Coordinates of C-alpha atoms in Angstrom, one line a residue:
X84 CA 19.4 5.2 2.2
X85 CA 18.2 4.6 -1.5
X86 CA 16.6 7.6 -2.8
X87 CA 13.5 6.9 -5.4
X88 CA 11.4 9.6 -7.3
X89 CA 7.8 9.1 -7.2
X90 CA 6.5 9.9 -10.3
X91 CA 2.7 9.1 -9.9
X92 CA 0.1 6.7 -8.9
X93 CA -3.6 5.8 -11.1
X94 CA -5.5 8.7 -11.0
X95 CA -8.7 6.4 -11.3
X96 CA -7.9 4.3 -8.5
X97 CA -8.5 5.4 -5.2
X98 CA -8.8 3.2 -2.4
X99 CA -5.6 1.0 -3.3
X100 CA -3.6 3.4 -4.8
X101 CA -2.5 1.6 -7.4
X102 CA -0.9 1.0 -9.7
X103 CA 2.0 3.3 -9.6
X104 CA 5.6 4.6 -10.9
X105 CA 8.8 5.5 -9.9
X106 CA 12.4 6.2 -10.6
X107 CA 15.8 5.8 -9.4
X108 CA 17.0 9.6 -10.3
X109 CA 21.3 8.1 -10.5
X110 CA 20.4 5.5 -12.5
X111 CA 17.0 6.4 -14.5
X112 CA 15.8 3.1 -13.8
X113 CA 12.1 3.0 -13.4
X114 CA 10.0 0.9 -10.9
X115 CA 6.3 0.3 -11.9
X116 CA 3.8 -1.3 -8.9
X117 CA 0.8 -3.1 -11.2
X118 CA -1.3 -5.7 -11.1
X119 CA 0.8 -9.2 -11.8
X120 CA -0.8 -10.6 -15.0
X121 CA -1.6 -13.7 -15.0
X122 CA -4.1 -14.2 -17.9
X123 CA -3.0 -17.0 -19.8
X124 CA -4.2 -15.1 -23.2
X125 CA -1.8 -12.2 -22.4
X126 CA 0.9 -14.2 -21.5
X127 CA 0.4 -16.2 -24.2
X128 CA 0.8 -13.1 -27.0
X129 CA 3.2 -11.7 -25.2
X130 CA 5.2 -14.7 -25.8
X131 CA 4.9 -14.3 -29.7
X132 CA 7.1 -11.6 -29.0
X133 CA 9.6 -11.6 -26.2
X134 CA 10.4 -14.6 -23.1
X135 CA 9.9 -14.3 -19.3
X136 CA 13.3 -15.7 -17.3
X137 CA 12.4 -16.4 -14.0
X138 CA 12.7 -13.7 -12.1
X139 CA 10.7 -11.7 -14.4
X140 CA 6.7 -10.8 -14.4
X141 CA 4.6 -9.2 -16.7
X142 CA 3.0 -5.8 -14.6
X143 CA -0.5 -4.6 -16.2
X144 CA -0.4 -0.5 -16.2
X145 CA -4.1 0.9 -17.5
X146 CA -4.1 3.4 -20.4
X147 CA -5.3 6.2 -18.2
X148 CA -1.7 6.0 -16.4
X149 CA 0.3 7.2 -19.9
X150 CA 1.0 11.0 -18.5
X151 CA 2.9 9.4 -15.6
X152 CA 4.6 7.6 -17.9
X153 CA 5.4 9.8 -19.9
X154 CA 6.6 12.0 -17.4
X155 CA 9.2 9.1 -16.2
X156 CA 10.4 8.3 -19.3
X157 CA 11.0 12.0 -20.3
X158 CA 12.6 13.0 -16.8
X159 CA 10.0 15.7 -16.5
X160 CA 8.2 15.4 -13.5
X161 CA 8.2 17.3 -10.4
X162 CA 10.9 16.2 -7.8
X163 CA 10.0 15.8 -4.4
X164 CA 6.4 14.0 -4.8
X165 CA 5.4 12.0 -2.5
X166 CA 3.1 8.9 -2.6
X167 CA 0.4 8.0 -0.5
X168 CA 2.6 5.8 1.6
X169 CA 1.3 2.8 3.4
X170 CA -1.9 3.0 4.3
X171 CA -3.0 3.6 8.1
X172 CA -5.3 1.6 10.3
X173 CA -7.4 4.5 10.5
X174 CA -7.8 4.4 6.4
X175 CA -8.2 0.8 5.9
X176 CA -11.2 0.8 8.6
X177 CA -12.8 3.5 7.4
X178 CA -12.5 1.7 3.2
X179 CA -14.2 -1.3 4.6
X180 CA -17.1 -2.3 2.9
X181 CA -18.4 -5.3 4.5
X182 CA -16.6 -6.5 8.0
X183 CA -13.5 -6.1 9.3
X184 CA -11.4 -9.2 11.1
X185 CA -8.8 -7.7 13.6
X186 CA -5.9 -11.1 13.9
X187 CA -2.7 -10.5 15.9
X188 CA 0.5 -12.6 15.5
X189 CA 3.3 -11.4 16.7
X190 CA 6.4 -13.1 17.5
X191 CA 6.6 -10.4 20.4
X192 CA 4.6 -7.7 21.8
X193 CA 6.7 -4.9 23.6
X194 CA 5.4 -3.9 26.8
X195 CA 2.5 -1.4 27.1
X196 CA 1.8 1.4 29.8
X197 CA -1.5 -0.7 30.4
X198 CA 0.2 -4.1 31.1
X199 CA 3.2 -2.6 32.9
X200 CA 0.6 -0.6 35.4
X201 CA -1.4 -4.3 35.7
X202 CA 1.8 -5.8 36.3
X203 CA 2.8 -2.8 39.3
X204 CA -1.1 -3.8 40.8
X205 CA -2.7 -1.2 39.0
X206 CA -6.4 -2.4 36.5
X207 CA -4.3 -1.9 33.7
X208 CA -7.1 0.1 31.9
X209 CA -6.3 2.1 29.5
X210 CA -7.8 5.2 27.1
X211 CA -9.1 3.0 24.5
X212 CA -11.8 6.2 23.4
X213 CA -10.3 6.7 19.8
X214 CA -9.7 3.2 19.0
X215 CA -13.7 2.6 20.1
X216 CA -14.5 5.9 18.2
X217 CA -12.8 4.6 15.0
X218 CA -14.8 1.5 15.3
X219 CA -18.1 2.7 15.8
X220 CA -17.3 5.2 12.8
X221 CA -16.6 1.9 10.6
X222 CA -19.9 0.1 11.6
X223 CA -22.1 3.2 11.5
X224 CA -20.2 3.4 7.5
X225 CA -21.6 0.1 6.5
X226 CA -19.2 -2.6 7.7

């Protein structure tokens, strides 16, 4: 498996944790996650100066993010950080602000110990206690 340094994330952005920056530590490539820019001002000056192929986009990084950077560019940050990863259910349901739409679509569904008991004869209940408990959190929290 690819290994890739994680150099640091926007220390003034919280809830989506990003943007954020990274580095391939054979190479010294870096990999930056950022907003796409697509204000037709910016790409517009940018264009006085360099052109986009194709396959290439313009990523907005805010000012506050310099010190991360920095630290790629110079090689100096600490090894082994980690990120904050993908965020859990658990996260994104407690961040929600206003409602919260659960949609399921998958192409397949592997068996559960609830269906498997309904299908043996059993009422295929199930402990659904901390999946209630997370909601009731969320609604009491605004959404």
């Amino acid at each position: 498996m690819r290994e890739i340094d994680f150099i640091g994330s926007d220390p003034g952005s919280e809830d989506e944790r990003c943007p954020a920056v990274a580095r391939d530590p054979d190479t010294g490539d870096f990999y930056q996650q950022g907003r796409l820019v697509t204000d037709p001002e910016v790409l517009k000056a940018l264009g006085e100066h360099v052109a986009l192929a194709p396959d290439e986009v313009v990523i907005w990084q805010p000012a506050r993010m310099a010190e991360q950077l920095a630290e790629a560019a110079s090689g100096t940050y600490e090894k082994g950080r980690q990120g904050h990863g993908i965020p859990t259910f658990a996260e994104l349901l407690a961040n929600t602000k206003r409602s919260a739409v659960h949609l399921e679509m998958r192409d397949f569904y592997r068996p559960s110990p609830g269906y498997e008991d309904w299908k043996a004869g059993g009422s295929g209940r199930t402990d659904r206690s901390r999946w209630v408990a997370q909601v009731e959190e969320a609604v009491w929290g605004g959404a």
